[in-house]
Short mmCIF file of C-alpha atoms and ligand atoms in Angstrom, two decimals:
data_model
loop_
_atom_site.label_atom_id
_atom_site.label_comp_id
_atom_site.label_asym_id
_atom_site.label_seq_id
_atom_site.Cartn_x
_atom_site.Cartn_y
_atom_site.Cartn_z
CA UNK T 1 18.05 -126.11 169.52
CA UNK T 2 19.05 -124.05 166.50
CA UNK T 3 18.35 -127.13 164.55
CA UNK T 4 14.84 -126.68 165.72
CA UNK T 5 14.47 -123.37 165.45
CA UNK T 6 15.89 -123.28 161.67
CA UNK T 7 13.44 -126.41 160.44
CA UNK T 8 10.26 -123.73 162.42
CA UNK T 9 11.55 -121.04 159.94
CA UNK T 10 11.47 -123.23 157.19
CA UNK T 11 7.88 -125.22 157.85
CA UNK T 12 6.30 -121.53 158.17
CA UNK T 13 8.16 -120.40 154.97
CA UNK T 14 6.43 -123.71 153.18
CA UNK T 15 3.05 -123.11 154.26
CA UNK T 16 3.38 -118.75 153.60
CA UNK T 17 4.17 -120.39 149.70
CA UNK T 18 1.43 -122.88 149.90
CA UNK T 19 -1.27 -120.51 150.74
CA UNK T 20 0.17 -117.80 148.30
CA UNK T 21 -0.11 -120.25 145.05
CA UNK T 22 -3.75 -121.54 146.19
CA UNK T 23 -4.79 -117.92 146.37
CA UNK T 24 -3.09 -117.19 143.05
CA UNK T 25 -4.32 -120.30 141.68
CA UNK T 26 -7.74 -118.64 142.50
CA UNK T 27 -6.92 -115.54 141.05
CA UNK T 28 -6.60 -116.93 137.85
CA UNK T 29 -9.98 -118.09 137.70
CA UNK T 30 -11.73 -115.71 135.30
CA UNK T 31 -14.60 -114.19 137.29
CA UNK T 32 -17.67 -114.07 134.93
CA UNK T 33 -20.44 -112.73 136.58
CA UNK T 34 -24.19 -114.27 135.79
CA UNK T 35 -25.97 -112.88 133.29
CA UNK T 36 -30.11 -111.81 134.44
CA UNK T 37 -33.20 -114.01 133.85
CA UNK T 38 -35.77 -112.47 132.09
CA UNK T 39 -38.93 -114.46 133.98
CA UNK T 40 -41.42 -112.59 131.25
CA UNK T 41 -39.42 -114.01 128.42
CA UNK T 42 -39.87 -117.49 130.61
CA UNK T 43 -43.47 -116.85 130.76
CA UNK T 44 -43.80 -116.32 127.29
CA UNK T 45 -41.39 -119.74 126.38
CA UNK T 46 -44.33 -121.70 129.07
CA UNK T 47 -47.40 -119.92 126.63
CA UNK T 48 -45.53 -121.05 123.72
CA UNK T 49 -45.62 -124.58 124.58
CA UNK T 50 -49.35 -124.68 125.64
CA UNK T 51 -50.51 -123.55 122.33
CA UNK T 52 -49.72 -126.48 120.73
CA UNK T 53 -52.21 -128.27 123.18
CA UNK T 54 -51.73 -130.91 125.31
CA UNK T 55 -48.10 -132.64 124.79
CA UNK T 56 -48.77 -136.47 125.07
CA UNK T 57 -46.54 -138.80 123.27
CA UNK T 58 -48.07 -139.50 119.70
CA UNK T 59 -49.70 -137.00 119.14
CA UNK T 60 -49.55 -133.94 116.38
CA UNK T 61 -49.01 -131.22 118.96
CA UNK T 62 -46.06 -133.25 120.66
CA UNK T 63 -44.45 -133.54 117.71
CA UNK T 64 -45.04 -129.92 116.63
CA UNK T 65 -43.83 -128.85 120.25
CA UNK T 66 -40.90 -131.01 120.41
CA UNK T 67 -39.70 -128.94 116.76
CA UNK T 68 -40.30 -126.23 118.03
CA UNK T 69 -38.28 -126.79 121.46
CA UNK T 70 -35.69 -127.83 119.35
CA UNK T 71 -35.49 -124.83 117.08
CA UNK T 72 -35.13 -122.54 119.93
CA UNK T 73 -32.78 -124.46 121.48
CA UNK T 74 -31.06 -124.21 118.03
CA UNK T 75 -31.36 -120.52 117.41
CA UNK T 76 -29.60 -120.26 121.18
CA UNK T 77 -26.78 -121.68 119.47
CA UNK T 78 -26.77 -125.07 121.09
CA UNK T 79 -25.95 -127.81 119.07
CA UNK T 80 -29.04 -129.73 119.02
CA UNK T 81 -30.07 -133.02 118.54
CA UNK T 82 -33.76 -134.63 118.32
CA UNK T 83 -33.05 -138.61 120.31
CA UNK T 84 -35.91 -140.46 119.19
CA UNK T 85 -36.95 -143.77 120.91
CA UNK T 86 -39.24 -146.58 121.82
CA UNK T 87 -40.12 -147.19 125.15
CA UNK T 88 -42.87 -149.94 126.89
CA UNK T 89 -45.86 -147.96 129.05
CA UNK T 90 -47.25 -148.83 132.11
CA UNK T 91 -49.91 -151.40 130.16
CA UNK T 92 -47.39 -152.63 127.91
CA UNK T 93 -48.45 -150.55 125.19
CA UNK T 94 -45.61 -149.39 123.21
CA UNK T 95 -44.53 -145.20 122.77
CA UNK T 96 -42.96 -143.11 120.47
CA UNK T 97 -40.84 -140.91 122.26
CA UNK T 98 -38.36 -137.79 121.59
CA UNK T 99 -35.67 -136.17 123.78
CA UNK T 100 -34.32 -132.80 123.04
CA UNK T 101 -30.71 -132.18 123.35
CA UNK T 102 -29.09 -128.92 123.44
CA UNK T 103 -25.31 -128.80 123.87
CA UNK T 104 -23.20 -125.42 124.40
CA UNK T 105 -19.19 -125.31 124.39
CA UNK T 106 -19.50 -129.45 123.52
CA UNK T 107 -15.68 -129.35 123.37
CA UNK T 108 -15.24 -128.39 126.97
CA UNK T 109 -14.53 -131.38 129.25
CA UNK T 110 -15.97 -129.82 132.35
CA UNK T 111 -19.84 -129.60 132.00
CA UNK T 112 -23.32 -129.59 133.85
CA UNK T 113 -26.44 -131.37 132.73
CA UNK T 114 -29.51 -129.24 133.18
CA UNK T 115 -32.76 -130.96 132.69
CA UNK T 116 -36.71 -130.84 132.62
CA UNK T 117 -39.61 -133.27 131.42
CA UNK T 118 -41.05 -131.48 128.79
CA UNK T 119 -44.59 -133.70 127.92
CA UNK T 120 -47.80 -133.47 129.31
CA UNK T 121 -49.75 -136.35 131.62
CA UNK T 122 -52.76 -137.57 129.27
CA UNK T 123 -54.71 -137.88 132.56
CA UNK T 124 -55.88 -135.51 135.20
CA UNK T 125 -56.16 -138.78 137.61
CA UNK T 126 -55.72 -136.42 141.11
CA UNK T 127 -58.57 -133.84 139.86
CA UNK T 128 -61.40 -133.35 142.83
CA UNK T 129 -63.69 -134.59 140.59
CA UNK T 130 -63.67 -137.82 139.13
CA UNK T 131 -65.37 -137.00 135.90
CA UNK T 132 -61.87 -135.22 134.81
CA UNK T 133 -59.43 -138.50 135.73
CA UNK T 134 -59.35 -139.43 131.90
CA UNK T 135 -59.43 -136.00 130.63
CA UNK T 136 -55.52 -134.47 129.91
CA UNK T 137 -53.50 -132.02 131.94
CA UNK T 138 -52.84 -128.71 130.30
CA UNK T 139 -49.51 -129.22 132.30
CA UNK T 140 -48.23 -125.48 132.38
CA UNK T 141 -46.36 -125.76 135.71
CA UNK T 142 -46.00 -129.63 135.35
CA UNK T 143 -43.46 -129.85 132.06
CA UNK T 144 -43.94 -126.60 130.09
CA UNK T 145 -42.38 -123.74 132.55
CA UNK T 146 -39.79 -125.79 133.67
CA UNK T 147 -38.67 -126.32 130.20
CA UNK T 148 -39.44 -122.59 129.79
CA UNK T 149 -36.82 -121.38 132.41
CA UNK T 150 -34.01 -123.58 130.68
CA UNK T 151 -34.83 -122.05 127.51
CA UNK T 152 -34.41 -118.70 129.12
CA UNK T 153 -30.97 -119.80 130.86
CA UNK T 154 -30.26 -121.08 127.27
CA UNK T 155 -30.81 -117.44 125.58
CA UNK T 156 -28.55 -116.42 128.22
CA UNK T 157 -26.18 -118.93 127.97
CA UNK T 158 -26.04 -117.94 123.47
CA UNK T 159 -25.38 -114.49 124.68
CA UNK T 160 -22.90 -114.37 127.28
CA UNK T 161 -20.98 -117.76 127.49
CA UNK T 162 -20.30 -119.56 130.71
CA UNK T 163 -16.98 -121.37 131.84
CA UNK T 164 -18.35 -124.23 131.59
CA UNK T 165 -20.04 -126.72 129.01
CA UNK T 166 -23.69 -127.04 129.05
CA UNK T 167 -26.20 -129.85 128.32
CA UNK T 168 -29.79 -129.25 128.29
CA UNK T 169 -31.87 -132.25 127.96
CA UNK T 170 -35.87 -132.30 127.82
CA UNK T 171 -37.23 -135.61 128.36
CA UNK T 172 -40.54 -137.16 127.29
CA UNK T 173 -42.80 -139.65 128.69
CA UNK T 174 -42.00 -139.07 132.36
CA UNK T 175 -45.52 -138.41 133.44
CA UNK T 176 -47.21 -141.44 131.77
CA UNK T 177 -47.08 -143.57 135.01
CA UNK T 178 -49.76 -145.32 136.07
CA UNK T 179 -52.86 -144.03 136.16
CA UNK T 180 -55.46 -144.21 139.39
CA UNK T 181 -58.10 -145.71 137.71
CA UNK T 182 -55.95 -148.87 135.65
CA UNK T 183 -57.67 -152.09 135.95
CA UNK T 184 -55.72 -153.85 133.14
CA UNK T 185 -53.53 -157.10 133.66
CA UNK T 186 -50.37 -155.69 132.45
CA UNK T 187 -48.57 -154.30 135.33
CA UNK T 188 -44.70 -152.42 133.85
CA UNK T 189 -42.30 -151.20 136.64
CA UNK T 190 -41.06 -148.29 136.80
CA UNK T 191 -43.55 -146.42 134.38
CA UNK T 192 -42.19 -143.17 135.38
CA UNK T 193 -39.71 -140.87 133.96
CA UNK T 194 -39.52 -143.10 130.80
CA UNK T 195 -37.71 -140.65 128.37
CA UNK T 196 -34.75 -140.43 130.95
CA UNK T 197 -34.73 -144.15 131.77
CA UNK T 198 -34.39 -144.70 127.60
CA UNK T 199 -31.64 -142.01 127.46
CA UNK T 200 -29.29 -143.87 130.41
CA UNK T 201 -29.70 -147.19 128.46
CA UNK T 202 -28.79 -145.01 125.18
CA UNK T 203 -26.48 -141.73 126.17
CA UNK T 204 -26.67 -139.32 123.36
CA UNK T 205 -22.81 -139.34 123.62
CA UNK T 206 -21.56 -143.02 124.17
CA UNK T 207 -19.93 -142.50 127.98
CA UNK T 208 -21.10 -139.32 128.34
CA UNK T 209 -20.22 -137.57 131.50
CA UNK T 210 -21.21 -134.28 133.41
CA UNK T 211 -19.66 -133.26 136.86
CA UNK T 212 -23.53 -132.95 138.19
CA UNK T 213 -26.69 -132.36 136.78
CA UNK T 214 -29.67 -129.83 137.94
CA UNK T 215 -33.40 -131.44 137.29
CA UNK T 216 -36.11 -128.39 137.33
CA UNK T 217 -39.81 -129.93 138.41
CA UNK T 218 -42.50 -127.76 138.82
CA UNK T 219 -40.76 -124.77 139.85
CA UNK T 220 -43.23 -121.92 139.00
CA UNK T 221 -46.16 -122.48 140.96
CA UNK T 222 -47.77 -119.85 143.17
CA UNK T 223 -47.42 -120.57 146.56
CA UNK T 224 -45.03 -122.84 145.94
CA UNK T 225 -41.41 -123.13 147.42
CA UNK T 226 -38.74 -125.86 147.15
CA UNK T 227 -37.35 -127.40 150.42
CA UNK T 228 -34.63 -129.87 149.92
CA UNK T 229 -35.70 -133.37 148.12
CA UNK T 230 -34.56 -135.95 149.70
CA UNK T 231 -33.60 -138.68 146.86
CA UNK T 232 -31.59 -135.25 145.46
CA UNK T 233 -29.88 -135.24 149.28
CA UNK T 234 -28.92 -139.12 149.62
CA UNK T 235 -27.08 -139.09 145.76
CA UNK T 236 -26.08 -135.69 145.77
CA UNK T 237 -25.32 -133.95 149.22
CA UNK T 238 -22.90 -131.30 147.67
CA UNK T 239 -25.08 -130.39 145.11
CA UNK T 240 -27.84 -129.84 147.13
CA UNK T 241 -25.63 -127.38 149.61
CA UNK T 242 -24.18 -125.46 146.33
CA UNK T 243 -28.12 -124.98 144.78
CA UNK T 244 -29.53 -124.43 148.36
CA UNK T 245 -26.36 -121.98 149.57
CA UNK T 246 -26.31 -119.73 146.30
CA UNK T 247 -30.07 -119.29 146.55
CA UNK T 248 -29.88 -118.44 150.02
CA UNK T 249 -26.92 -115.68 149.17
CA UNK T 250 -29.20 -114.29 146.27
CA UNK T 251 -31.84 -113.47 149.02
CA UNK T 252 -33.96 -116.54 147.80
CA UNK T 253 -33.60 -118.60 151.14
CA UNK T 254 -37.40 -118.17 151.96
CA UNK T 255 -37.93 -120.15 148.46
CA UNK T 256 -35.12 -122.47 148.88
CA UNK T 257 -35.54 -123.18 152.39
CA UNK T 258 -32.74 -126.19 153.76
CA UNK T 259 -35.37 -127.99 155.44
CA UNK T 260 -36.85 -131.47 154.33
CA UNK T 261 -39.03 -131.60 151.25
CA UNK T 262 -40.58 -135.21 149.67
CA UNK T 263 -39.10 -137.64 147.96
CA UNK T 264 -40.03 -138.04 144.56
CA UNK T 265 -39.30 -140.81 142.01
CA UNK T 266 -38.49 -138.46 139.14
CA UNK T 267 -36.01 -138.10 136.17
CA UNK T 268 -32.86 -137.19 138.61
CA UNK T 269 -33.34 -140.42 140.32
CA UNK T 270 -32.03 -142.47 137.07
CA UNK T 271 -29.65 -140.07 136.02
CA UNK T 272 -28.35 -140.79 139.43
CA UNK T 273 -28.76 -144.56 138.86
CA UNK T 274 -26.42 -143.82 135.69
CA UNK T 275 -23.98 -142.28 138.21
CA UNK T 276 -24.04 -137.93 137.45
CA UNK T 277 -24.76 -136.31 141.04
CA UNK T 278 -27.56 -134.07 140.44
CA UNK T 279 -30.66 -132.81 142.31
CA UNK T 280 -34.00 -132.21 141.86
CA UNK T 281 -35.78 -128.62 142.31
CA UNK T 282 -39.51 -129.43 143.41
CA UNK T 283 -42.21 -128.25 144.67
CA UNK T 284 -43.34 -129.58 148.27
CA UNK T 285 -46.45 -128.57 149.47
CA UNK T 286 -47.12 -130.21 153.43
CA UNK T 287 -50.40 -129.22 153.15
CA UNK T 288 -51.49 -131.53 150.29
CA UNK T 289 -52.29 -135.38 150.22
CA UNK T 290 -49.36 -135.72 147.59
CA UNK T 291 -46.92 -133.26 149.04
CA UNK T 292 -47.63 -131.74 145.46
CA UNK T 293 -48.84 -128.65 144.65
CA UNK T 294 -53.14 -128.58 144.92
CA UNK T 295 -53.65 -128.25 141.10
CA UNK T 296 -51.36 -131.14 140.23
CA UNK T 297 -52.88 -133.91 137.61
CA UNK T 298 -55.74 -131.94 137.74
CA UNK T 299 -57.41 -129.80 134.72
CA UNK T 300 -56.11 -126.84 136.80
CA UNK T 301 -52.65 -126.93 135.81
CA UNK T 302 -52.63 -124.06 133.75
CA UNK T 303 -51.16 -120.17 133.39
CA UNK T 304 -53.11 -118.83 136.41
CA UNK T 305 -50.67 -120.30 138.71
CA UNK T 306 -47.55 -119.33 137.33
CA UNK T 307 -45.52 -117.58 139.09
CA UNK T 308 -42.90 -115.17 137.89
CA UNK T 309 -40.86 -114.31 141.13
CA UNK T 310 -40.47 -118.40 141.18
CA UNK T 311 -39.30 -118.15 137.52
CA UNK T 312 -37.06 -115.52 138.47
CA UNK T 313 -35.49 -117.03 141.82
CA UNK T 314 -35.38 -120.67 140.28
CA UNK T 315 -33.50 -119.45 137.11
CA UNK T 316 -31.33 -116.76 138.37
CA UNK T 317 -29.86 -119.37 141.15
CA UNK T 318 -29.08 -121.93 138.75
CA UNK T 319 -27.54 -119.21 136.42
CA UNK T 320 -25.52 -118.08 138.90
CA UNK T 321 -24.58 -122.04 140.13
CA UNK T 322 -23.15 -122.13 136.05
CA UNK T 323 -21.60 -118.88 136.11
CA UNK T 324 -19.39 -119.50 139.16
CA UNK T 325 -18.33 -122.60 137.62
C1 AHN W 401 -44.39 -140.13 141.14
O1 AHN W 401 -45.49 -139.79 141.48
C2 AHN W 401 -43.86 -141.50 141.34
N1 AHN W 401 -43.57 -139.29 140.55
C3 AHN W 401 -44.03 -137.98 140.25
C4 AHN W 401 -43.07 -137.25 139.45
C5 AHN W 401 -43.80 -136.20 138.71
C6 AHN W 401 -44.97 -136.34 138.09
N2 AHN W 401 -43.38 -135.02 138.51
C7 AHN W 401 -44.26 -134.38 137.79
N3 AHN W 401 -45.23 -135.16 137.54
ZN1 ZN W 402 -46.85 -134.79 136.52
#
């Protein structure tokens, strides 16, 4: 009996230590709280890009834009690299394409891949009216203000450092699939997302690794508001709950509702393929034939439907996500 009674004391003693070094083990994480968006100084970053005109792969104001992304990214006080590549498009025609590759803390082990498309579809192929399908999108919600709100997190992330090591990559050529009206013989697969698709055949860091990875997609749109894609829930469940749980404590949960959104063939699905958990914050509009937004791949896409409370609810939350890292 005493026997019994003695080993009690002694199990309770082991788990009163337990819990006391996993909450001091907690303690010692420094608490860093996030730093605020600025959604005008997004705005501005999604205005920026737009002036060069219309960001299709080989042209002057791609290359021009692609500097420029670079420089900022650069001034931020990433360490930046320009990946150039060649890549085969959806009639077998061959592109010149550049990612942009800004790294904070690169010594840290632990890091987070953040990531946007940042060119422009040559063709408005989904416009109402037919006699715009071969004209190009202006692409302000599609490519430039997604790339705008990581350039804001990256200001942030030059003035106030995070825990964590950063990676922000913006990817060309993923909206040169297919177009509607193609008629040619040449038929490539998987003419989508073709800057990420190079960069998991050529890492910019041979083996690189991040713990997960956060892909931004149309995110600024009026009207628009990102239920849970579902190639973004298969790979990454726990992602998806972390994103989708620290919106919904930062008030955003009417933007980031937990319901079911589309499922979209986009750059998070081969970054997955190339095995880094991430997820994939998109617009889903029920409403539309596409499940995209009404002015998407149309001649519409420009500033009038950008939205700064999405800016500001789409950047804070993945701020915040980094920050508690
Ligand atoms: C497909 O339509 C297969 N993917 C669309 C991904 C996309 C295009 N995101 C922006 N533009
Ligand atoms: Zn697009």
């Amino acid at each position: 009996m005493n026997k019994i009674y003695i080993l009690f004391v002694i199990l309770c003693l082991g788990v009163c230590c337990c819990k006391q070094k996993t909450a001091e083990a907690k303690e010692q994480k420094p608490i860093v709280s996030a730093p605020q968006f600025v959604a005008d100084s997004a705005y501005a970053y999604t205005q920026n890009q737009l002036d060069f005109g219309y960001r299709i792969p080989g042209t002057k104001a791609h290359k021009e834009c692609a500097l420029f992304l670079a420089e900022k990214l650069h001034d931020f006080g990433a360490d930046t690299t320009l990946q150039h590549g060649k890549v085969m498009a959806y009639d077998g025609s061959y592109l010149n394409i550049t990612n942009i590759i800004g790294s904070f803390a690169p010594e840290k082990q632990r890091r987070i891949m953040l990531f946007a498309h940042w060119d422009s579809r040559p063709y408005a192929d989904n416009d109402p009216d037919k006699g715009n399908h071969k004209k190009p999108v202006t692409g302000a919600d599609d490519g430039a203000a997604s790339v705008a709100v990581l350039l804001e997190i990256a200001r942030q992330i030059g003035l106030q450092n995070a825990n964590i090591g950063v990676d922000i990559i913006f990817f060309d050529a993923e909206d040169y699939g297919t177009p509607y009206f193609y008629t040619g013989e040449e038929k490539v697969e998987h003419d989508w997302a073709l800057g990420s698709q190079f960069w998991t055949m050529n890492p910019h860091i041979k083996g690189y690794r991040a713990e997960y990875g956060i892909l931004l997609d149309m995110v600024s749109g009026k009207g628009s508001s990102f239920p849970v894609e579902q190639v973004s829930k298969h790979f990454a469940p726990h992602i998806v709950k972390k994103v989708w749980d620290k919106a919904e404590s930062l008030g955003y949960g009417n933007i980031f509702p937990k319901s079911n959104g589309g499922s979209v063939i986009d750059d998070h699905y081969y970054i997955n393929m190339y095995g880094i958990p991430c997820v994939d914050i998109i617009a889903y509009h029920p409403n539309t034939a596409t499940g995209f937004p009404p002015y998407w791949h149309t001649v519409n896409d420009d500033m009038s439907n950008i939205d700064r409370n999405n800016m500001k609810a789409v950047g804070q939350t993945v701020l915040e996500v980094i920050y508690n890292e």
